[in-house]
mmCIF file of C-alpha atoms and ligand atoms in Angstrom:
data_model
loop_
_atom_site.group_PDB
_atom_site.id
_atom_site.type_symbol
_atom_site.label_atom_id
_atom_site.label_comp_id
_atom_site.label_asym_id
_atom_site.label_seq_id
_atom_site.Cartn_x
_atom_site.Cartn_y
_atom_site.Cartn_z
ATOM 1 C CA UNK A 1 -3.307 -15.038 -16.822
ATOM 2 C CA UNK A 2 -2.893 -11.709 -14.916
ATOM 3 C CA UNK A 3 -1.030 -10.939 -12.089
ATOM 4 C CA UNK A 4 -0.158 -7.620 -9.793
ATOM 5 C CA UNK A 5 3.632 -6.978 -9.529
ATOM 6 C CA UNK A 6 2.959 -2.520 -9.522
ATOM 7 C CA UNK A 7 -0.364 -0.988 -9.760
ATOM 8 C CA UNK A 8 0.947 0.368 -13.196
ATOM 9 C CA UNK A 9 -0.244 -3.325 -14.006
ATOM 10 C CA UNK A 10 -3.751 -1.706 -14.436
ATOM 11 C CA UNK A 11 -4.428 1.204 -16.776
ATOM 12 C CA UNK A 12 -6.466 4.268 -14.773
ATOM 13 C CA UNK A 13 -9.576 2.619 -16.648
ATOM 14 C CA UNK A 14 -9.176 -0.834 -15.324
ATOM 15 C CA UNK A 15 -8.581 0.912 -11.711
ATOM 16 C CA UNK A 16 -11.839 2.919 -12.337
ATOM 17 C CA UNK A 17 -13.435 -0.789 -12.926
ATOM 18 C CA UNK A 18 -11.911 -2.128 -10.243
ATOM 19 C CA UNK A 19 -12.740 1.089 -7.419
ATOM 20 C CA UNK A 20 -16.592 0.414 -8.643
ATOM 21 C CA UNK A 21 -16.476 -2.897 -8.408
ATOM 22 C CA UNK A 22 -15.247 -2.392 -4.559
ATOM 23 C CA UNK A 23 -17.804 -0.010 -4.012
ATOM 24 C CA UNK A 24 -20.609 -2.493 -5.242
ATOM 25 C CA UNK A 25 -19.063 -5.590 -2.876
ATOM 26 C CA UNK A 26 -19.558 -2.673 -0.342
ATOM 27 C CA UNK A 27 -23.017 -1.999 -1.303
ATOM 28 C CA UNK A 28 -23.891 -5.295 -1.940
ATOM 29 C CA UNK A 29 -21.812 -8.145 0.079
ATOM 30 C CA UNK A 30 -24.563 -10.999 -0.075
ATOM 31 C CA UNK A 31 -24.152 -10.986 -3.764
ATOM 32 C CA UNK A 32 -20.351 -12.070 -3.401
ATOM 33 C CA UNK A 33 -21.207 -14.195 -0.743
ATOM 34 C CA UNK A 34 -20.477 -17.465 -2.945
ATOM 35 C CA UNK A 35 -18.369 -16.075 -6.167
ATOM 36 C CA UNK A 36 -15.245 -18.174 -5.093
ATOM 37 C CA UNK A 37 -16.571 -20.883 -3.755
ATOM 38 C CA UNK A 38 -14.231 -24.168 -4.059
ATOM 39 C CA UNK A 39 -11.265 -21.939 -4.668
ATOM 40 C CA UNK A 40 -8.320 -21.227 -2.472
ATOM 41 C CA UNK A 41 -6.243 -18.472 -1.604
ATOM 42 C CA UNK A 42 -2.198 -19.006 -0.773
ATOM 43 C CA UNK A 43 -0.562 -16.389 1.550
ATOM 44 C CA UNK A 44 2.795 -16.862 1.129
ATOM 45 C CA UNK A 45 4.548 -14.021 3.686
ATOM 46 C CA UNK A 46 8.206 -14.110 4.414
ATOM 47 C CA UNK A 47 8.364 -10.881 6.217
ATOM 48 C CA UNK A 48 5.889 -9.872 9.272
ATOM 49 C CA UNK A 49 2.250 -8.832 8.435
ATOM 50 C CA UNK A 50 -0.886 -7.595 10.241
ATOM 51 C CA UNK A 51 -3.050 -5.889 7.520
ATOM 52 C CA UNK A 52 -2.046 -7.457 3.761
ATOM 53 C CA UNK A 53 -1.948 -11.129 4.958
ATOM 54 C CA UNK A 54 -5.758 -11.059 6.896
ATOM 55 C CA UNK A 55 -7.125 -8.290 4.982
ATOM 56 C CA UNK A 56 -6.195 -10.908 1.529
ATOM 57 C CA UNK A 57 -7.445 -13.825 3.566
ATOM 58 C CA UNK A 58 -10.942 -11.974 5.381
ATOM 59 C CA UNK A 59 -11.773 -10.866 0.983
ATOM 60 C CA UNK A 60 -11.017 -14.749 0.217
ATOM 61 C CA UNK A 61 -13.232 -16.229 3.274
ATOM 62 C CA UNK A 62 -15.716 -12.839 2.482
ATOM 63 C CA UNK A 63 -16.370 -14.094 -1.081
ATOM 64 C CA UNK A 64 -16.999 -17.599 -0.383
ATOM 65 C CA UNK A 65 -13.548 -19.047 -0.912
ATOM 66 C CA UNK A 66 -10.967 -20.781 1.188
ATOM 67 C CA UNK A 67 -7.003 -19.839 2.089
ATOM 68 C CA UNK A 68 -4.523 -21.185 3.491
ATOM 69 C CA UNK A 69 -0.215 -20.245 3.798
ATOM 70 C CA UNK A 70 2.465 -19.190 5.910
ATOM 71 C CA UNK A 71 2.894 -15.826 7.931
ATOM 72 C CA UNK A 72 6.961 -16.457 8.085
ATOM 73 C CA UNK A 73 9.939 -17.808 6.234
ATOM 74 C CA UNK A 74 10.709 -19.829 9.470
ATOM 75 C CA UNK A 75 7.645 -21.731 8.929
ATOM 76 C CA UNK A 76 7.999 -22.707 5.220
ATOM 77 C CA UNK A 77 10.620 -24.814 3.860
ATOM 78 C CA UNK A 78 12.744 -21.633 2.897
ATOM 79 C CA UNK A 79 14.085 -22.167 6.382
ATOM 80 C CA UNK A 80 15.502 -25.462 4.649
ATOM 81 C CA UNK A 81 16.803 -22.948 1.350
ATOM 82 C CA UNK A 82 13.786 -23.620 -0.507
ATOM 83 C CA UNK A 83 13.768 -20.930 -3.676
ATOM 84 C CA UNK A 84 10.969 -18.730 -4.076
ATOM 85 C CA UNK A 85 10.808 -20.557 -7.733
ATOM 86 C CA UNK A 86 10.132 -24.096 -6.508
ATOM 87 C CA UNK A 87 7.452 -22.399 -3.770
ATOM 88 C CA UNK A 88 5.262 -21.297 -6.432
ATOM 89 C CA UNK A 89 5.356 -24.047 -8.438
ATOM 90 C CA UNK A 90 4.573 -26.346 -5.663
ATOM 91 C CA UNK A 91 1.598 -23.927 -4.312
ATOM 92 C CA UNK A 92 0.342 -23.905 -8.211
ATOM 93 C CA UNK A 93 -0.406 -27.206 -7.248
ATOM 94 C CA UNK A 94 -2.548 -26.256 -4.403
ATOM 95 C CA UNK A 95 -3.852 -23.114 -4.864
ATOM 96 C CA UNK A 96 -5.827 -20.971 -7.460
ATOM 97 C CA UNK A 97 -4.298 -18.016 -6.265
ATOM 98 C CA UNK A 98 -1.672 -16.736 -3.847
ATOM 99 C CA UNK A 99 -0.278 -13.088 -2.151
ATOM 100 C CA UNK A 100 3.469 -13.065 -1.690
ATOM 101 C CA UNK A 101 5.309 -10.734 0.971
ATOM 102 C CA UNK A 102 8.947 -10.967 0.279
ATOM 103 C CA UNK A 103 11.756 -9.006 2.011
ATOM 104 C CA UNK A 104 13.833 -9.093 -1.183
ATOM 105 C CA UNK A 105 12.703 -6.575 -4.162
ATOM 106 C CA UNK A 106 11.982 -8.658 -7.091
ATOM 107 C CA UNK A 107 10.932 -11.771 -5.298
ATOM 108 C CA UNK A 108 7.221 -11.951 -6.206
ATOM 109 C CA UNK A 109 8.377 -10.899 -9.931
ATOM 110 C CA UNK A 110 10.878 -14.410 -10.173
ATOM 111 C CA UNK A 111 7.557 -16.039 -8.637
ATOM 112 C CA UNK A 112 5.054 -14.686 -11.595
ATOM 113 C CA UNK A 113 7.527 -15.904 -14.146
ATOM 114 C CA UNK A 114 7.573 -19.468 -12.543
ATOM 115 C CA UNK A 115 3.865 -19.501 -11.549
ATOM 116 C CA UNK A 116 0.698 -20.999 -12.975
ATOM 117 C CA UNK A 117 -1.986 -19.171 -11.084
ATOM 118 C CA UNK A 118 -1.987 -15.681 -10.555
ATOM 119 C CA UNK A 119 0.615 -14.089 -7.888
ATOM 120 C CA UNK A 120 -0.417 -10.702 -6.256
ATOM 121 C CA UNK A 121 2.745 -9.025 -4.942
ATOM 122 C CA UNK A 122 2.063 -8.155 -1.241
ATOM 123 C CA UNK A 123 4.753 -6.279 -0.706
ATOM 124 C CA UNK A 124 8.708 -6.678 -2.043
ATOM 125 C CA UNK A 125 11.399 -5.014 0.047
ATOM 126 C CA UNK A 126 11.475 -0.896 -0.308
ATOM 127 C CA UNK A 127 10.399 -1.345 -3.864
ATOM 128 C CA UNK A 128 6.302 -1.793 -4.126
ATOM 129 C CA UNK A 129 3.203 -2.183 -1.930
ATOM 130 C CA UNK A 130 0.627 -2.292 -4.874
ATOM 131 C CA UNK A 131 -2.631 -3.978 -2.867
ATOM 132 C CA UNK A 132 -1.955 -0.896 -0.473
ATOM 133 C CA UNK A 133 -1.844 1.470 -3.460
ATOM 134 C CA UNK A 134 -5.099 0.378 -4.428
ATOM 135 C CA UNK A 135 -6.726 0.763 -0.939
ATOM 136 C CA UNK A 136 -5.250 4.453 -0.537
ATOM 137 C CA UNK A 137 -6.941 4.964 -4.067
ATOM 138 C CA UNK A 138 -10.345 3.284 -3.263
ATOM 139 C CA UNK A 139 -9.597 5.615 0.067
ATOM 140 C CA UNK A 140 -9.011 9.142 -1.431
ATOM 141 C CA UNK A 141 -12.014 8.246 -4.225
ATOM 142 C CA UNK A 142 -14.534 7.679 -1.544
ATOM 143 C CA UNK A 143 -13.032 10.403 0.990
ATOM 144 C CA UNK A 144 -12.629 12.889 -1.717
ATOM 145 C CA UNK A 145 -14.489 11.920 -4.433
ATOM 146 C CA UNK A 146 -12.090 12.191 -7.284
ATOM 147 C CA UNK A 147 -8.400 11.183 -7.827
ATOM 148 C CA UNK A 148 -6.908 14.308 -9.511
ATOM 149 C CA UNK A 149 -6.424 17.836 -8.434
ATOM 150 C CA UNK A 150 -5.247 18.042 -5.078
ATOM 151 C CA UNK A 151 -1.913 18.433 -2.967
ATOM 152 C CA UNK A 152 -0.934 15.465 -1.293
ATOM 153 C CA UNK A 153 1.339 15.771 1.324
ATOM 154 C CA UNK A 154 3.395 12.403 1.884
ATOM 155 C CA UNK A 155 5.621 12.166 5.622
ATOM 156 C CA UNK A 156 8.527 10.361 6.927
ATOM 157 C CA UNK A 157 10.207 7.663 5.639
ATOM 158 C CA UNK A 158 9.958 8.305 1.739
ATOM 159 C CA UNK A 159 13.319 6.585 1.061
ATOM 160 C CA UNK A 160 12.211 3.095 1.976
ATOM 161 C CA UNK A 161 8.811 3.311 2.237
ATOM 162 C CA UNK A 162 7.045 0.974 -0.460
ATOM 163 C CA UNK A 163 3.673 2.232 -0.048
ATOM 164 C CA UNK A 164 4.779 5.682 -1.054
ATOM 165 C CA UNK A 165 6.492 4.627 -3.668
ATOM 166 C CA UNK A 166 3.577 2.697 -5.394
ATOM 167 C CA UNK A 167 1.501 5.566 -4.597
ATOM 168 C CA UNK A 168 3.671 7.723 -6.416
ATOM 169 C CA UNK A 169 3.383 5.917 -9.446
ATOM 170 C CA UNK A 170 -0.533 5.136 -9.440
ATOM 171 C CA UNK A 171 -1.386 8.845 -8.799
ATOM 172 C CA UNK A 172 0.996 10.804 -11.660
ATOM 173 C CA UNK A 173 -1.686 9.805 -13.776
ATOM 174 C CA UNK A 174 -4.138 11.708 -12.717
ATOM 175 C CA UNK A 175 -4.263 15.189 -13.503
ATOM 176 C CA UNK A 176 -3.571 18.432 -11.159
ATOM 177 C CA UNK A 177 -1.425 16.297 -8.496
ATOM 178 C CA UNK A 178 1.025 17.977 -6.868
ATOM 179 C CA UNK A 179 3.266 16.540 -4.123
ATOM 180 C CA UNK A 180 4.695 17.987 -0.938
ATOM 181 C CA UNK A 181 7.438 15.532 0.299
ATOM 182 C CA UNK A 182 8.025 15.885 3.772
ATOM 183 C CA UNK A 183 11.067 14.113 5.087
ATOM 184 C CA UNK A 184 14.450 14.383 6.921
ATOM 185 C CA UNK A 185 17.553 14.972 4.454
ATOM 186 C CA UNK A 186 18.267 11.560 4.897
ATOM 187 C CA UNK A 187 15.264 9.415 4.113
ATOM 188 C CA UNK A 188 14.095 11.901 0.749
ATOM 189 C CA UNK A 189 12.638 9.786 -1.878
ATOM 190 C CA UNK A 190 14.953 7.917 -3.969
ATOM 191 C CA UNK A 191 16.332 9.989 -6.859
ATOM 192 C CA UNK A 192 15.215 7.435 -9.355
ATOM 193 C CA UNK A 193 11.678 8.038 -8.781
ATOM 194 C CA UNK A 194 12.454 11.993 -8.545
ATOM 195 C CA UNK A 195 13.734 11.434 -11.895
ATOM 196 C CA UNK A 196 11.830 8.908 -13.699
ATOM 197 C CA UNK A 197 8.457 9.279 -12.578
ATOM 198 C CA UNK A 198 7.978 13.403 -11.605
ATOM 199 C CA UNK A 199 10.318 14.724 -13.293
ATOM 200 C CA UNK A 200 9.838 12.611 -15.912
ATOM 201 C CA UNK A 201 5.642 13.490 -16.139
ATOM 202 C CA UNK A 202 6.230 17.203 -14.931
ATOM 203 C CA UNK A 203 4.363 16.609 -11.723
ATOM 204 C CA UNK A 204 5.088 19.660 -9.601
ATOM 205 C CA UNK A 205 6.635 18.673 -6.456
ATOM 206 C CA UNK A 206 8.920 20.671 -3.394
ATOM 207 C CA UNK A 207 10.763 19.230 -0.324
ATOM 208 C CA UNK A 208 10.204 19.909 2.839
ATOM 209 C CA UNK A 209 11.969 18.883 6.348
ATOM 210 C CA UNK A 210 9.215 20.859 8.367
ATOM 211 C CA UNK A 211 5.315 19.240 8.282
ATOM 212 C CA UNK A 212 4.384 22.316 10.181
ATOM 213 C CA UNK A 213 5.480 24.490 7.340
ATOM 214 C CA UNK A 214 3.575 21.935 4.715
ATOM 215 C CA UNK A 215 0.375 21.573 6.480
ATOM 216 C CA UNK A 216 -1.320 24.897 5.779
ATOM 217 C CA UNK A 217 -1.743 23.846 2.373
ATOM 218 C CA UNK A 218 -2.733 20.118 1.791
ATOM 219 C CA UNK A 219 -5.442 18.308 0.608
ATOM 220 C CA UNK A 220 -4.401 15.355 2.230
ATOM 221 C CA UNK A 221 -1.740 13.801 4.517
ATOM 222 C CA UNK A 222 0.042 10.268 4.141
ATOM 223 C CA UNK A 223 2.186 9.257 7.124
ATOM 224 C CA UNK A 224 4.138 6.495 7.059
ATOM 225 C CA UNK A 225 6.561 4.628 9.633
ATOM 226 C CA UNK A 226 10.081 5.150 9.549
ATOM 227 C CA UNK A 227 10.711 1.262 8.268
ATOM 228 C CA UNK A 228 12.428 -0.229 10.955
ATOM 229 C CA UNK A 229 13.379 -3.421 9.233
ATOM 230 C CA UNK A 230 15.152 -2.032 5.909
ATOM 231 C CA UNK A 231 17.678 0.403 8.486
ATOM 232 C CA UNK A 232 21.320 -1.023 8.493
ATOM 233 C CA UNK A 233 22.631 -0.046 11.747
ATOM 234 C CA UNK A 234 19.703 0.727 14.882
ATOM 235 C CA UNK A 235 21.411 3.905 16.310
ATOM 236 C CA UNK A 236 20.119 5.575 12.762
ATOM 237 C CA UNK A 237 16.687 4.348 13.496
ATOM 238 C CA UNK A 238 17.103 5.490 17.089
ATOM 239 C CA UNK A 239 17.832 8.952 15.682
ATOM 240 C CA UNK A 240 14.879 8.927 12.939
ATOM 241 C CA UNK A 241 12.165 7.090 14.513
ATOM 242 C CA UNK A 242 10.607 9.530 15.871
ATOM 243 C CA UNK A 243 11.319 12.607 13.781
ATOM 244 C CA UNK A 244 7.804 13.210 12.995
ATOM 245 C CA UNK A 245 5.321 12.865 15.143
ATOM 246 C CA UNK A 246 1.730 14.067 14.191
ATOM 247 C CA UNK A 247 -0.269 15.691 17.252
ATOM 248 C CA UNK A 248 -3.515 17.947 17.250
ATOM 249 C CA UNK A 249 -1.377 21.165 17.904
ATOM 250 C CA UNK A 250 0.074 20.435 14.495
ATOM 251 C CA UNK A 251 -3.632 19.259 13.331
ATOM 252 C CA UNK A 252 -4.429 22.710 14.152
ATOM 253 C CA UNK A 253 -2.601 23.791 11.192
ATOM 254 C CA UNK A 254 -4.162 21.601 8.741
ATOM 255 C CA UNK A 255 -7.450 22.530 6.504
ATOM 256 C CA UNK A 256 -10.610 21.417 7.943
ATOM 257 C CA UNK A 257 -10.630 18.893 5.237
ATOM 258 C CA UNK A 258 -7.390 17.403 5.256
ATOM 259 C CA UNK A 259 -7.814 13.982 5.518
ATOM 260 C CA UNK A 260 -4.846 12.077 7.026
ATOM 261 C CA UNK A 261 -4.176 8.439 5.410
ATOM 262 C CA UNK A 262 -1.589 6.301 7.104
ATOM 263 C CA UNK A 263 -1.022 2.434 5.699
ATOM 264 C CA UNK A 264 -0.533 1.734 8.854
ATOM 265 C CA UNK A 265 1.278 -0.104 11.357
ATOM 266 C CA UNK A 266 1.931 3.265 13.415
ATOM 267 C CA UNK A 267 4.413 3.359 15.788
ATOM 268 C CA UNK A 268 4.814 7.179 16.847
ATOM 269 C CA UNK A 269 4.417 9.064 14.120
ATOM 270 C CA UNK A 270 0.229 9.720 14.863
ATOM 271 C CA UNK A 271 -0.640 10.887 18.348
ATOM 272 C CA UNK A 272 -3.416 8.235 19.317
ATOM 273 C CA UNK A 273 -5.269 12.096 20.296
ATOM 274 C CA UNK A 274 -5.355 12.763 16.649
ATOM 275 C CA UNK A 275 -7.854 9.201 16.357
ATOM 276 C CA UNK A 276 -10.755 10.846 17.462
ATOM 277 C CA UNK A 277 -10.246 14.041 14.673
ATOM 278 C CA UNK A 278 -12.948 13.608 11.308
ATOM 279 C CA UNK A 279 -10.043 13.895 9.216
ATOM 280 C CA UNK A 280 -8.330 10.737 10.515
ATOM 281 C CA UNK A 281 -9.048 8.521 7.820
ATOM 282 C CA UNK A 282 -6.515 5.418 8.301
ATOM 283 C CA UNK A 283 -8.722 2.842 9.980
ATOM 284 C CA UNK A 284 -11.250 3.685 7.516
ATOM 285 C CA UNK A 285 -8.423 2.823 5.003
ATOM 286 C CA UNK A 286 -7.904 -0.622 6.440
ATOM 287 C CA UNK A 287 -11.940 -1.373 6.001
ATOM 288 C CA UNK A 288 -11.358 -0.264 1.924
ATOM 289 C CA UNK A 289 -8.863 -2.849 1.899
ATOM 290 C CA UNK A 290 -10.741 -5.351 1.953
ATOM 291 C CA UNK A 291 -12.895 -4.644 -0.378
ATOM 292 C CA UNK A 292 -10.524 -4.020 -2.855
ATOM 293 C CA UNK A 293 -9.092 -6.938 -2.122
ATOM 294 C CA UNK A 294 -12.224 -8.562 -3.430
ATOM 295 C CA UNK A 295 -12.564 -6.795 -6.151
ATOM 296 C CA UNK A 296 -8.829 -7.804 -6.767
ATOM 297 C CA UNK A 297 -9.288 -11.077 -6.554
ATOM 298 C CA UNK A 298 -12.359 -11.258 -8.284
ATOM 299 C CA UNK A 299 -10.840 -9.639 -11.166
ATOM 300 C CA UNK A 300 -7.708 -11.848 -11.647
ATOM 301 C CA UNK A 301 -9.495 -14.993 -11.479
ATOM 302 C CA UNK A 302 -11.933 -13.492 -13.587
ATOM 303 C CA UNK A 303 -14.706 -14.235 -11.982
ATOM 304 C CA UNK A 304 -18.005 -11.960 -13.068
ATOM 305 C CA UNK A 305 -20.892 -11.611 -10.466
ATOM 306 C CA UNK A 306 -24.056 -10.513 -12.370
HETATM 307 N N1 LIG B 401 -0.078 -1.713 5.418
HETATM 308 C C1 LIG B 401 0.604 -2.848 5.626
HETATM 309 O O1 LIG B 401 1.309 -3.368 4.736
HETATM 310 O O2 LIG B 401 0.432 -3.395 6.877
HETATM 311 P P1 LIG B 401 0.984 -4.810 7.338
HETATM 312 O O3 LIG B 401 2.479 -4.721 7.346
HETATM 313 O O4 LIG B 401 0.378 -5.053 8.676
HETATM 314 O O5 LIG B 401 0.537 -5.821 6.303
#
């Protein structure tokens, strides 16, 4: 049995598999129509969620199948001190497959170890967002039309920021990337991952503070959120919320195809102006995650559509 802690959980071959299987679903949607039927889907989310939790439960209901879950720990028995151990053996009984959003770094890791159907982490703490790193890959494949050999730009809030971390990891793999890390001194990426994954595979990367002075020369543009929720005190949110914010002046400095991905939610960091712009690629994003999510779930219940 498989599960999806890090999207190093799939070798770049099995990702290829997985991107064309998306972009068949996409092709081809009545054929998936019925490929889960009689199986369920558990969304088990202890931290706030738009995006992951429906876009995991519209692939379930898309391919036939059924869900059902929790959107907070309030509304599960973890409000009672439940462990996330004896949740996931008690939704083995129910489900044949479950996405966990956990607040904690770790959490859906304990729950894969304790779990009899496959667990897809959702999204731990600052540490991984691997469903998302899957839809910004199925996202740059079909914007782009290759993975490798480009200069992505990544914005904001790099030191807790899950999806950029994940993202990180996925795309060192494929060769000719080159990061531009655009952040405030005090939200850089962590130095583990500056050690152990770039430095570590000799990708060629340079900080920045200003995304004026980085635009000019990227392939693409991720934005994220400065993360709200993982800030100790507010007054340092106050002062880094809105540190970045992306407007069609600064679009103005950008290649004509520079796509701009964001995993979205936004808060202030895109100008709604810059919506309208054929590089702004994030809502397209959300539509590739669900049928990666499909793909996904396909794939670890191993389930084959001829
Ligand atoms: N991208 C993402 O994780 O969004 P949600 O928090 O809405 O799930």
């Amino acid at each position: 049995m498989r599960h999806l802690m890090s999207p190093m959980d799939f070798s770049v071959e099995e990702l290829e598999k997985l991107m064309d299987l998306a972009g068949d679903i996409e092709a081809n949607p009545a054929k998936y129509a019925h490929a889960c039927e009689g199986k369920k889907l558990a969304t088990l989310f202890y931290e706030p969620s738009t995006r992951t939790r429906l876009s995991h439960e519209a692939a379930m209901l898309n391919l036939g199948g059924n869900i059902m879950g929790f959107s907070s720990a309030d509304s599960s028995s973890a409000a009672k001190g439940e462990s996330v151990s004896d949740t996931i053996r008690t939704i083995s009984c129910y489900a044949d497959i479950c996405a966990m959003r956990h607040p904690k770094e770790g959490a859906p890791m304990v729950a894969c170890r304790h779990s009899s159907i496959p667990v897809i982490n959702a999204g731990d703490g600052g540490h991984q967002h691997p469903t998302q790193t899957l839809t910004d890959l199925l996202t740059i494949r079909s914007l782009k039309g290759h993975l490798g050999n480009m200069t992505i730009g990544l914005c904001g809030d790099l030191k807790f920021g899950r999806t950029v971390h994940s993202l990180i990891h996925a795309l060192v793999r494929y060769p000719g990337i080159r990061f531009v890390l655009i952040s405030p001194e005090e939200l850089r990426l962590p130095g583990y991952i500056r050690s152990d994954v770039l430095d570590k595979n000799e990708i060629p990367y340079e900080e920045v503070v200003r995304l004026e002075d980085a635009l000019p020369n990227l392939d693409l543009l991720y934005m994220t959120r400065v993360q709200k929720e993982r800030f100790f005190n507010e007054e340092d949110y106050v002062r880094m919320k809105d540190f970045y914010i992306l407007d069609m002046k600064k679009m103005a400095l950008a290649p004509e195809d520079m796509y701009v991905l964001h995993p979205l939610p936004r808060v202030n960091e895109i100008s709604v102006e810059v919506d309208a712009d054929p590089r702004a690629a994030y809502f397209k994003q959300v539509q590739y995650g669900v049928y990666i999510r499909m793909a996904l779930i396909l794939t670890l219940l191993e389930i084959e559509v001829k």
